[in-house]
Short mmCIF file of C-alpha atoms in Angstrom, two decimals:
data_model
loop_
_atom_site.label_atom_id
_atom_site.label_comp_id
_atom_site.label_asym_id
_atom_site.label_seq_id
_atom_site.Cartn_x
_atom_site.Cartn_y
_atom_site.Cartn_z
CA MET A 20 -0.33 0.01 0.11
CA ASP A 21 3.60 1.97 0.76
CA GLU A 22 4.25 1.80 -3.09
CA TYR A 23 0.69 2.71 -4.00
CA VAL A 24 1.15 6.17 -2.40
CA LYS A 25 4.05 6.68 -3.49
CA SER A 26 3.05 6.05 -6.99
CA ILE A 27 0.45 8.82 -6.80
CA GLU A 28 0.91 11.81 -8.89
CA SER A 29 -1.38 15.54 -8.92
CA GLN A 30 -3.22 16.03 -11.37
CA VAL A 31 -6.93 16.90 -12.81
CA ILE A 32 -8.62 14.56 -15.38
CA PRO A 33 -11.64 16.80 -16.49
CA LEU A 34 -14.87 15.07 -17.15
CA ASN A 35 -17.47 15.65 -20.01
CA VAL A 36 -20.90 14.92 -20.68
CA ILE A 37 -20.61 11.12 -21.27
CA ASP A 38 -19.37 11.45 -17.64
CA THR A 39 -21.45 12.95 -15.56
CA GLN A 40 -24.97 12.34 -18.05
CA GLY A 41 -24.61 8.47 -16.08
CA SER A 42 -22.16 9.81 -13.38
CA PHE A 43 -25.81 9.03 -10.42
CA SER A 44 -25.24 5.70 -10.59
CA ASN A 45 -22.35 2.98 -9.94
CA ILE A 46 -21.58 -0.09 -11.74
CA PRO A 47 -21.48 -3.00 -8.67
CA PHE A 48 -20.57 -6.45 -9.80
CA VAL A 49 -20.33 -9.67 -6.93
CA PHE A 50 -17.67 -12.61 -7.87
CA PHE A 51 -18.09 -15.88 -6.56
CA TYR A 52 -15.35 -17.84 -6.29
CA GLU A 53 -15.39 -21.68 -4.39
CA ASN A 54 -11.88 -23.24 -2.83
CA VAL A 55 -12.75 -26.40 -5.70
CA ASP A 56 -10.22 -28.31 -4.28
CA ALA A 57 -9.97 -26.95 -0.52
CA ALA A 58 -6.52 -24.86 -1.04
CA ASP A 59 -5.48 -24.09 3.28
CA GLU A 60 -4.49 -21.06 1.42
CA PHE A 61 -7.51 -20.44 -1.59
CA MET A 62 -6.65 -16.42 -3.16
CA PRO A 63 -4.33 -15.84 0.24
CA SER A 64 -5.56 -12.13 1.88
CA VAL A 65 -2.31 -10.82 1.10
CA LEU A 66 -1.63 -11.43 -2.34
CA LEU A 67 -5.25 -9.98 -2.70
CA GLN A 68 -4.83 -6.80 -0.82
CA ASN A 69 -1.05 -6.46 -2.80
CA SER A 70 -2.12 -6.98 -5.77
CA PHE A 71 -5.31 -4.55 -5.97
CA PHE A 72 -3.45 -2.27 -4.35
CA ARG A 73 -0.43 -2.63 -7.12
CA THR A 74 -3.18 -2.89 -10.04
CA MET A 75 -4.57 0.76 -8.90
CA GLN A 76 -1.16 2.76 -9.88
CA GLU A 77 -1.87 1.73 -12.50
CA PHE A 78 -5.86 3.53 -12.41
CA PRO A 79 -4.53 7.10 -10.44
CA VAL A 80 -8.19 7.94 -11.11
CA PHE A 81 -9.37 6.41 -8.18
CA ALA A 82 -7.22 7.92 -5.49
CA GLY A 83 -9.19 11.60 -6.77
CA ARG A 84 -12.24 12.97 -6.19
CA VAL A 85 -15.27 14.39 -7.92
CA LYS A 86 -15.07 18.25 -7.81
CA SER A 87 -17.27 20.33 -9.80
CA LYS A 88 -16.89 23.67 -10.38
CA GLY A 89 -19.67 26.86 -11.89
CA ILE A 90 -22.53 24.76 -13.26
CA GLY A 91 -21.42 21.03 -15.79
CA ASN A 92 -18.29 21.20 -15.14
CA VAL A 93 -16.99 18.09 -13.75
CA SER A 94 -13.35 16.87 -12.80
CA ILE A 95 -12.06 14.15 -10.90
CA VAL A 96 -8.79 16.04 -8.79
CA VAL A 97 -5.76 13.44 -7.79
CA ASP A 98 -3.76 15.70 -4.84
CA ALA A 99 -0.88 13.45 -4.03
CA ASN A 100 -1.23 15.26 -0.57
CA ASN A 101 -4.87 14.28 0.30
CA ILE A 102 -5.00 11.23 -1.67
CA ASN A 103 -9.17 9.58 -1.50
CA MET A 104 -8.18 6.04 -0.72
CA PRO A 105 -10.01 3.05 -2.63
CA ASP A 106 -12.33 1.34 0.15
CA TYR A 107 -11.17 -2.26 0.23
CA VAL A 108 -13.04 -3.66 2.90
CA GLU A 109 -11.77 -7.80 4.07
CA ASP A 110 -13.67 -9.79 7.06
CA ASN A 111 -14.66 -12.96 7.35
CA SER A 112 -18.82 -14.38 7.43
CA SER A 113 -20.98 -17.14 9.08
CA VAL A 114 -22.60 -18.34 5.44
CA HIS A 115 -20.64 -21.67 4.07
CA PHE A 116 -19.81 -21.42 -0.64
CA ASP A 117 -22.48 -24.67 -0.82
CA SER A 118 -24.81 -22.65 1.58
CA LEU A 119 -25.02 -20.30 -1.26
CA LYS A 120 -24.98 -22.71 -3.85
CA ALA A 121 -27.98 -25.04 -3.08
CA ALA A 122 -29.66 -21.22 -3.23
CA LYS A 123 -28.34 -20.84 -6.67
CA TYR A 124 -27.09 -17.31 -5.07
CA GLN A 125 -30.16 -16.09 -4.98
CA TRP A 126 -29.51 -12.48 -2.80
CA SER A 127 -31.19 -13.58 -0.12
CA SER A 128 -28.81 -16.26 0.87
CA TRP A 129 -25.96 -14.02 0.79
CA PRO A 130 -23.55 -12.37 3.89
CA GLU A 131 -25.15 -9.38 5.08
CA GLY A 132 -23.37 -6.15 4.15
CA VAL A 133 -21.46 -7.65 1.62
CA ALA A 134 -22.43 -4.24 -0.54
CA THR A 135 -20.30 -1.62 0.92
CA ALA A 136 -21.79 1.21 -2.23
CA GLY A 137 -25.63 1.48 -2.24
CA PRO A 138 -26.15 1.36 -5.77
CA MET A 139 -26.36 5.63 -6.23
CA THR A 140 -23.03 7.42 -6.21
CA ARG A 141 -23.57 9.01 -3.04
CA ALA A 142 -20.31 10.37 0.22
CA ASN A 143 -20.25 7.71 2.49
CA SER A 144 -19.62 8.25 6.05
CA ASP A 145 -15.94 10.01 5.86
CA GLY A 146 -18.18 12.31 3.63
CA ASP A 147 -16.35 11.45 0.37
CA ILE A 148 -17.24 9.94 -3.50
CA LYS A 149 -15.35 6.77 -2.75
CA LEU A 150 -13.99 5.79 -6.83
CA ILE A 151 -13.26 2.45 -6.27
CA ASN A 152 -14.97 0.47 -3.80
CA VAL A 153 -13.73 -3.87 -2.68
CA HIS A 154 -15.06 -5.98 -0.63
CA VAL A 155 -13.62 -9.17 -0.22
CA VAL A 156 -16.29 -12.21 2.00
CA ARG A 157 -14.16 -15.30 3.14
CA LEU A 158 -16.92 -17.61 3.37
CA LEU A 159 -17.11 -20.23 6.33
CA ARG A 160 -14.19 -22.53 6.18
CA ASN A 161 -12.34 -21.62 3.90
CA SER A 162 -14.67 -22.50 1.01
CA GLY A 163 -14.72 -19.11 -0.97
CA VAL A 164 -14.51 -16.09 -1.74
CA MET A 165 -17.39 -13.08 -2.81
CA ILE A 166 -15.32 -9.70 -4.27
CA TYR A 167 -18.40 -7.11 -4.33
CA LEU A 168 -15.89 -4.36 -6.42
CA SER A 169 -18.62 -1.42 -7.14
CA ILE A 170 -17.00 2.09 -9.66
CA PRO A 171 -19.33 5.00 -10.17
CA HIS A 172 -20.42 6.03 -13.42
CA TYR A 173 -18.27 9.03 -13.52
CA VAL A 174 -14.26 7.18 -13.86
CA LEU A 175 -16.31 4.48 -16.73
CA ASP A 176 -18.71 2.39 -17.74
CA GLY A 177 -19.70 -1.35 -17.73
CA GLU A 178 -16.96 -2.36 -20.29
CA ALA A 179 -14.60 -0.37 -19.42
CA HIS A 180 -15.48 -1.38 -15.01
CA MET A 181 -14.46 -4.63 -16.23
CA GLU A 182 -10.89 -3.80 -17.50
CA VAL A 183 -10.53 -3.38 -13.93
CA MET A 184 -11.22 -6.03 -12.85
CA ARG A 185 -9.01 -8.16 -15.67
CA ARG A 186 -6.02 -6.01 -14.74
CA TRP A 187 -6.33 -7.09 -11.32
CA CYS A 188 -6.91 -10.88 -11.72
CA THR A 189 -3.80 -10.46 -14.28
CA VAL A 190 -1.38 -8.45 -11.66
CA TYR A 191 -2.72 -11.11 -9.17
CA GLN A 192 -1.06 -13.51 -10.98
CA LEU A 193 1.62 -12.34 -11.77
CA MET A 194 2.68 -11.67 -8.40
CA ALA A 195 1.11 -14.97 -7.17
CA THR A 196 4.69 -16.39 -9.68
CA ASN A 197 7.29 -13.68 -8.58
CA GLN A 198 6.83 -12.37 -12.52
CA PHE A 199 7.31 -8.41 -11.18
CA ASP A 200 8.77 -7.44 -13.73
CA ALA A 201 6.46 -8.83 -16.47
CA ILE A 202 3.88 -6.23 -14.52
CA ASN A 203 5.92 -3.09 -15.74
CA GLU A 204 5.23 -4.90 -19.18
CA LEU A 205 1.49 -5.14 -19.30
CA PRO A 206 -0.40 -1.66 -21.42
CA ALA A 207 -1.06 1.33 -19.81
CA TYR A 208 -4.22 3.25 -19.75
CA THR A 209 -5.17 6.17 -20.79
CA PHE A 210 -7.99 9.01 -19.28
CA ASP A 211 -7.64 11.78 -21.50
CA ARG A 212 -11.24 12.19 -22.27
CA ASN A 213 -10.05 13.89 -26.16
CA VAL A 214 -9.65 10.31 -26.89
CA LEU A 215 -13.80 10.89 -28.17
CA HIS A 216 -13.39 14.20 -29.79
CA GLN A 217 -9.74 12.67 -31.78
CA ASN A 218 -12.54 9.72 -32.95
CA LEU A 219 -14.78 11.52 -33.67
CA PRO A 220 -15.18 11.76 -38.41
CA ASP A 221 -15.74 15.08 -39.97
CA GLU A 222 -19.21 14.36 -41.20
CA ARG A 223 -22.19 14.99 -38.24
CA LYS A 224 -25.57 13.33 -38.49
CA PRO A 225 -28.52 15.62 -36.71
CA VAL A 226 -29.78 14.40 -33.61
CA ASP A 227 -33.17 12.56 -33.33
CA GLU A 228 -36.09 14.55 -32.02
CA THR A 229 -37.18 13.82 -28.93
CA THR A 230 -33.21 12.85 -27.96
CA TYR A 231 -32.05 17.12 -28.59
CA ARG A 232 -35.13 17.49 -27.26
CA THR A 233 -34.83 15.93 -23.96
CA PHE A 234 -30.74 17.06 -23.43
CA THR A 235 -31.83 21.18 -25.06
CA GLU A 236 -34.97 22.07 -23.36
CA TYR A 237 -34.20 24.13 -20.12
CA SER A 238 -35.54 23.74 -17.18
CA TYR A 239 -35.02 24.85 -13.94
CA LEU A 240 -35.31 21.38 -11.81
CA SER A 241 -32.51 20.77 -13.55
CA GLU A 242 -30.06 23.87 -13.58
CA TRP A 243 -30.46 23.08 -10.08
CA PHE A 244 -29.84 19.48 -10.19
CA ALA A 245 -25.92 19.99 -11.67
CA TRP A 246 -25.64 22.87 -9.54
CA ILE A 247 -25.64 21.36 -6.09
CA SER A 248 -22.58 19.68 -5.37
CA PRO A 249 -21.71 15.96 -6.68
CA GLU A 250 -22.21 14.61 -2.78
CA TRP A 251 -25.88 16.27 -2.47
CA ARG A 252 -26.60 15.73 -5.18
CA GLY A 253 -25.97 11.78 -5.21
CA TYR A 254 -28.00 11.68 -1.34
CA ILE A 255 -30.84 12.66 -2.82
CA LEU A 256 -30.48 10.46 -5.21
CA SER A 257 -30.39 6.87 -3.14
CA LYS A 258 -33.44 8.55 -1.07
CA ILE A 259 -35.83 8.40 -4.34
CA VAL A 260 -33.95 5.09 -5.06
CA ALA A 261 -34.99 3.58 -1.34
CA TRP A 262 -38.39 5.06 -2.00
CA GLN A 263 -39.06 3.68 -4.64
CA GLN A 264 -37.29 -0.11 -3.12
CA ALA A 265 -37.88 -1.25 -6.76
CA GLU A 266 -37.91 -4.70 -7.21
CA ALA A 267 -35.04 -6.98 -9.28
CA HIS A 268 -35.15 -10.67 -10.74
CA LEU A 269 -32.37 -11.89 -13.08
CA PHE A 270 -33.93 -13.96 -15.56
CA HIS A 271 -31.87 -16.48 -18.79
CA VAL A 272 -32.72 -16.30 -22.50
CA SER A 273 -32.17 -19.51 -23.72
CA ASN A 274 -30.26 -19.43 -27.83
CA ALA A 275 -33.29 -22.16 -27.80
CA SER A 276 -35.86 -19.41 -26.59
CA VAL A 277 -34.14 -16.52 -29.10
CA GLU A 278 -34.64 -19.26 -32.03
CA SER A 279 -38.40 -20.80 -30.45
CA LEU A 280 -39.50 -16.10 -30.94
CA ARG A 281 -38.04 -15.87 -34.04
CA ALA A 282 -39.98 -18.77 -36.01
CA ALA A 283 -42.91 -16.87 -34.77
CA LEU A 284 -41.76 -14.07 -35.53
CA ARG A 285 -41.07 -15.17 -39.46
CA GLU A 286 -44.09 -13.86 -41.18
CA HIS A 287 -44.72 -10.52 -39.16
CA ALA A 288 -41.59 -9.08 -39.51
CA HIS A 289 -38.75 -9.08 -42.50
CA GLY A 290 -35.37 -10.52 -42.29
CA ILE A 291 -36.57 -11.47 -38.45
CA ASP A 292 -32.70 -13.28 -38.69
CA SER A 293 -31.05 -10.53 -38.88
CA ILE A 294 -32.13 -9.09 -35.80
CA SER A 295 -29.96 -9.60 -32.32
CA VAL A 296 -31.20 -11.17 -29.53
CA ASN A 297 -31.20 -7.12 -28.07
CA GLU A 298 -33.76 -5.94 -30.49
CA LEU A 299 -35.78 -8.75 -29.15
CA LEU A 300 -35.72 -8.10 -25.58
CA LEU A 301 -35.20 -4.16 -25.56
CA SER A 302 -39.10 -4.16 -28.58
CA LEU A 303 -40.36 -7.61 -25.48
CA ALA A 304 -38.90 -6.01 -22.37
CA THR A 305 -40.46 -2.87 -22.84
CA LYS A 306 -44.01 -4.10 -24.25
CA THR A 307 -43.83 -6.37 -20.69
CA LEU A 308 -43.40 -3.32 -18.85
CA ALA A 309 -45.68 -0.92 -20.18
CA GLN A 310 -48.51 -4.21 -19.56
CA SER A 311 -48.09 -4.67 -15.63
CA GLN A 312 -47.39 -1.38 -15.13
CA MET A 313 -50.84 -0.88 -16.73
CA GLN A 314 -52.09 -3.75 -14.79
CA SER A 315 -51.14 -2.73 -11.63
CA GLU A 316 -53.00 0.28 -11.49
CA GLY A 317 -56.39 -2.03 -12.03
CA ARG A 318 -55.86 -1.26 -15.12
CA SER A 319 -57.22 -3.10 -18.52
CA PHE A 320 -56.05 -2.78 -22.77
CA ASP A 321 -59.32 -1.90 -23.92
CA GLY A 322 -59.03 -1.48 -28.12
CA GLY A 323 -56.81 -0.09 -28.42
CA VAL A 324 -57.24 2.52 -26.81
CA ALA A 325 -54.21 3.97 -23.73
CA SER A 326 -55.96 5.58 -20.80
CA SER A 327 -53.26 6.97 -18.42
CA GLY A 328 -51.34 10.20 -18.65
CA ASP A 329 -50.89 10.95 -22.43
CA GLY A 330 -50.35 7.86 -23.23
CA LYS A 331 -46.72 7.49 -23.91
CA LEU A 332 -43.54 5.58 -22.61
CA PRO A 333 -40.11 6.99 -22.78
CA VAL A 334 -37.54 5.30 -23.21
CA ALA A 335 -33.26 5.52 -22.64
CA VAL A 336 -31.81 3.08 -25.13
CA ILE A 337 -27.64 2.80 -23.97
CA PHE A 338 -25.30 1.76 -26.60
CA GLU A 339 -22.16 1.08 -26.22
CA THR A 340 -19.42 2.66 -29.30
CA ARG A 341 -16.15 1.68 -29.43
CA LYS A 342 -16.80 0.19 -31.62
CA HIS A 343 -18.50 2.82 -33.67
CA LEU A 344 -15.93 5.23 -32.89
CA GLY A 345 -12.89 2.92 -33.85
CA ILE A 346 -11.62 2.66 -30.52
CA GLU A 347 -12.21 -0.97 -29.76
CA ARG A 348 -8.92 -1.75 -28.97
CA GLN A 349 -7.36 1.44 -27.07
CA ASP A 350 -7.06 1.28 -23.07
CA TYR A 351 -10.18 4.28 -22.55
CA ILE A 352 -9.86 4.04 -18.88
CA GLY A 353 -13.93 6.03 -18.85
CA ASN A 354 -17.52 6.76 -20.68
CA VAL A 355 -18.49 5.95 -24.18
CA LEU A 356 -22.43 5.71 -23.89
CA ILE A 357 -24.81 7.40 -25.95
CA PRO A 358 -28.47 7.50 -25.28
CA LYS A 359 -31.32 7.64 -27.41
CA ILE A 360 -34.44 8.84 -26.30
CA VAL A 361 -37.60 6.90 -27.75
CA ILE A 362 -40.55 7.48 -27.13
CA GLN A 363 -43.27 5.04 -27.32
CA PRO A 364 -47.22 5.15 -28.00
CA LEU A 365 -49.19 3.11 -24.71
CA ASP A 366 -51.54 1.60 -27.16
CA GLU A 367 -49.17 -0.35 -29.37
CA LEU A 368 -47.40 -1.28 -26.10
CA GLU A 369 -50.29 -1.89 -24.07
CA ALA A 370 -52.02 -4.48 -26.45
CA PRO A 371 -51.45 -8.58 -25.18
CA THR A 372 -48.16 -9.64 -26.69
CA THR A 373 -48.97 -11.41 -30.10
CA ALA A 374 -45.97 -12.24 -32.77
CA GLU A 375 -47.65 -9.75 -34.56
CA SER A 376 -47.89 -6.81 -31.96
CA LEU A 377 -43.83 -7.74 -31.40
CA ALA A 378 -42.84 -6.86 -35.06
CA ARG A 379 -44.37 -3.67 -35.04
CA THR A 380 -42.96 -2.73 -31.64
CA MET A 381 -39.44 -3.79 -33.36
CA SER A 382 -40.48 -2.01 -36.30
CA ALA A 383 -41.29 1.36 -33.86
CA PHE A 384 -37.59 0.92 -32.48
CA LYS A 385 -35.73 -0.16 -35.87
CA ASP A 386 -34.79 3.66 -36.63
CA THR A 387 -33.42 3.15 -32.84
CA VAL A 388 -30.91 0.45 -33.05
CA GLN A 389 -30.10 0.34 -36.76
CA ASN A 390 -29.68 3.57 -36.43
CA LEU A 391 -26.02 4.84 -34.69
CA ASP A 392 -23.15 5.55 -36.40
CA ALA A 393 -20.04 7.61 -35.86
CA PRO A 394 -21.09 10.64 -37.94
CA LEU A 395 -25.22 10.78 -35.34
CA ILE A 396 -22.45 9.93 -31.70
CA GLY A 397 -20.85 13.04 -33.37
CA SER A 398 -23.52 15.39 -33.12
CA HIS A 399 -25.09 14.15 -30.17
CA ILE A 400 -21.36 14.66 -28.12
CA ASP A 401 -21.52 18.43 -29.77
CA MET A 402 -24.73 18.89 -28.93
CA VAL A 403 -23.66 17.71 -25.00
CA THR A 404 -19.95 18.80 -24.58
CA SER A 405 -22.10 22.71 -25.73
CA ARG A 406 -24.69 22.30 -23.08
CA PRO A 407 -22.52 21.44 -19.72
CA SER A 408 -25.34 21.77 -17.57
CA CYS A 409 -27.47 19.16 -19.28
CA PHE A 410 -26.35 15.61 -18.02
CA THR A 411 -28.81 16.51 -15.03
CA ARG A 412 -31.68 17.11 -18.09
CA PRO A 413 -32.87 13.28 -18.65
CA ILE A 414 -32.43 11.99 -15.13
CA THR A 415 -35.37 15.35 -13.78
CA ARG A 416 -37.62 14.28 -16.55
CA PHE A 417 -37.32 10.62 -16.14
CA SER A 418 -37.79 10.79 -12.48
CA ARG A 419 -41.34 12.10 -12.89
CA SER A 420 -42.35 9.49 -14.28
CA LYS A 421 -43.40 5.65 -13.22
CA THR A 422 -43.19 4.19 -16.36
CA ALA A 423 -40.32 5.99 -17.47
CA MET A 424 -37.20 2.89 -18.59
CA SER A 425 -33.92 2.94 -19.44
CA PHE A 426 -32.41 -0.14 -21.42
CA VAL A 427 -28.75 -0.84 -21.81
CA TYR A 428 -28.93 -2.12 -25.78
CA ASP A 429 -25.11 -3.91 -25.73
CA ILE A 430 -23.77 -7.33 -23.18
CA MET A 431 -22.03 -6.47 -20.98
CA PRO A 432 -19.12 -7.80 -21.52
CA ASP A 433 -17.72 -11.32 -20.26
CA MET A 434 -17.80 -11.06 -16.32
CA TYR A 435 -17.03 -14.46 -15.53
CA LYS A 436 -13.08 -13.77 -17.18
CA ALA A 437 -12.37 -12.76 -14.10
CA ASP A 438 -10.09 -16.01 -13.27
CA PHE A 439 -7.81 -15.33 -10.24
CA GLY A 440 -5.51 -18.95 -11.38
CA ASN A 441 -8.40 -21.03 -10.01
CA GLY A 442 -10.47 -20.12 -12.45
CA ARG A 443 -13.26 -18.94 -13.89
CA PRO A 444 -16.05 -17.44 -11.05
CA GLU A 445 -19.27 -19.50 -10.28
CA TRP A 446 -21.29 -16.97 -10.20
CA VAL A 447 -21.35 -13.36 -10.89
CA SER A 448 -24.05 -11.44 -10.08
CA PRO A 449 -25.36 -7.47 -9.75
CA ILE A 450 -26.65 -6.16 -6.39
CA GLN A 451 -30.69 -6.40 -5.53
CA PRO A 452 -31.20 -3.03 -4.68
CA PHE A 453 -31.65 -0.55 -7.48
CA ARG A 454 -33.47 1.73 -9.60
CA ALA A 455 -37.17 0.78 -10.72
CA ASN A 456 -37.57 0.31 -14.71
CA ALA A 457 -34.07 -0.57 -15.81
CA VAL A 458 -33.39 -4.04 -17.68
CA LEU A 459 -29.22 -4.78 -18.61
CA LEU A 460 -28.22 -7.71 -19.86
CA LEU A 461 -25.87 -9.88 -19.06
CA THR A 462 -23.59 -12.65 -19.99
CA GLY A 463 -24.34 -15.89 -18.41
CA ARG A 464 -22.16 -18.81 -16.90
CA ASP A 465 -22.68 -20.43 -20.35
CA PRO A 466 -22.15 -16.93 -22.33
CA THR A 467 -22.46 -19.98 -25.58
CA ASP A 468 -26.10 -20.23 -24.70
CA GLY A 469 -28.03 -17.21 -24.51
CA VAL A 470 -27.57 -13.76 -22.73
CA ASP A 471 -28.56 -13.22 -18.81
CA VAL A 472 -31.53 -10.17 -18.51
CA PHE A 473 -31.91 -8.11 -15.18
CA MET A 474 -34.75 -6.33 -14.49
CA THR A 475 -36.21 -3.86 -11.95
CA ALA A 476 -39.85 -2.14 -11.27
CA TYR A 477 -41.50 -0.57 -8.76
CA PRO A 478 -42.91 -3.94 -6.77
CA ARG A 479 -46.64 -4.05 -7.90
CA VAL A 480 -45.28 -4.02 -11.69
CA MET A 481 -42.68 -6.72 -10.84
CA LYS A 482 -46.09 -8.49 -9.78
CA GLU A 483 -47.64 -8.43 -13.32
CA ILE A 484 -44.26 -9.08 -14.71
CA LEU A 485 -44.11 -12.18 -13.08
CA LYS A 486 -47.13 -13.11 -14.33
CA ASN A 487 -46.91 -12.09 -17.84
CA GLU A 488 -47.01 -15.82 -20.05
CA PHE A 489 -45.77 -14.32 -23.58
CA TRP A 490 -42.64 -12.69 -20.96
CA THR A 491 -42.02 -15.77 -18.61
CA SER A 492 -42.29 -18.21 -21.28
CA PHE A 493 -39.05 -17.00 -23.03
CA ALA A 494 -37.36 -15.07 -20.14
CA LYS A 495 -36.79 -18.04 -17.20
CA ILE A 496 -36.61 -16.30 -14.15
CA ILE A 497 -32.90 -17.62 -12.13
CA TYR A 498 -34.04 -15.24 -8.50
#
């Protein structure tokens, strides 16, 4: 740890609106490792901690603090004389790995207090927003280890989050085999936000009207929310999420389920074989949520007439754009997520799900998922860069709607590649508390068979989702 402290140099890393537009939440995952061979020294504490802090030398950004100046101008300020130390905790549990496995790793089986940071980015009891939280839980009788890793979206996105875990695993294995010099030869990372601008083309495409209005329409609430401190903003959002009491479930969609759905859609959707599982899930999850919201309010579908509010459901479809910008091979640690805001008519979404009605919803989302390229991304970045306070506008707009949902379109990278030398983790899971009406696609334990779907909703709505025959015939609940 002393070497880590000595390695930190003072610097300021300015963030851009691509960082701050998602800065309200953390990225928290828990990795489960079983001591299959009953080894006396299984993922030893000293080596885990030493390799972690050696890894942190490659990520000096985590030693900084989130600072804002004016409205919307946010930076990570690293002060070598006042380091914001990574939060690294290890303790022992009375829970055996076999108990977790028998319970299929459902959240209720976990030891208490695994998540040392909540779903939203807020200050801890010392008043600091920690930029990385790690909790190592040693299970009963050395039966295994759980590792909780949470990083605020201020710093990076899901792809970069997994890169941090992969690098920790690599450093651990090199230290375990005394290959210390090899650590110094590992590729370096960049935290320079100019990487995005340097990879934008000269050509531009117009941003769609709904997304443009969402980010550009002025509101006093949004401006105030951008003006207050990151700590105060995090406190407010944490209270809102706690008030929501959202219920979460994890589902699995197998390849067989996908092919069955394709077969049912074939006569209604042109080119169905080229349509990705992401696109299928976007349409089906949106319809399922809208129908379940309707039923939770005691309403029923009545001849195609929407009977609530203005009859619209806003959906933020969030895309990972490294490939579009040609930086997927660069070791960029930051955010490259671009949201497109879509308004879908409730009368269509609330209609019972059939192959025909689902095909219509897919058609409505077609431009959203297919009209994404580097010129459009460039226009989005231009739009938000010229309005640094606009990062709060989507969330203040969405927080006023019970039905507005977010859908992360791209599947999270394979988190089961986090191998400390004893093989892939037995299980990887998000934490249960999260904001309502969110859908996240995850790589399953068997990456060759389908995808896992993490879905949240208000409790009354989730009750209806679990009864939705079309959804549950397609997506099988894990827990």
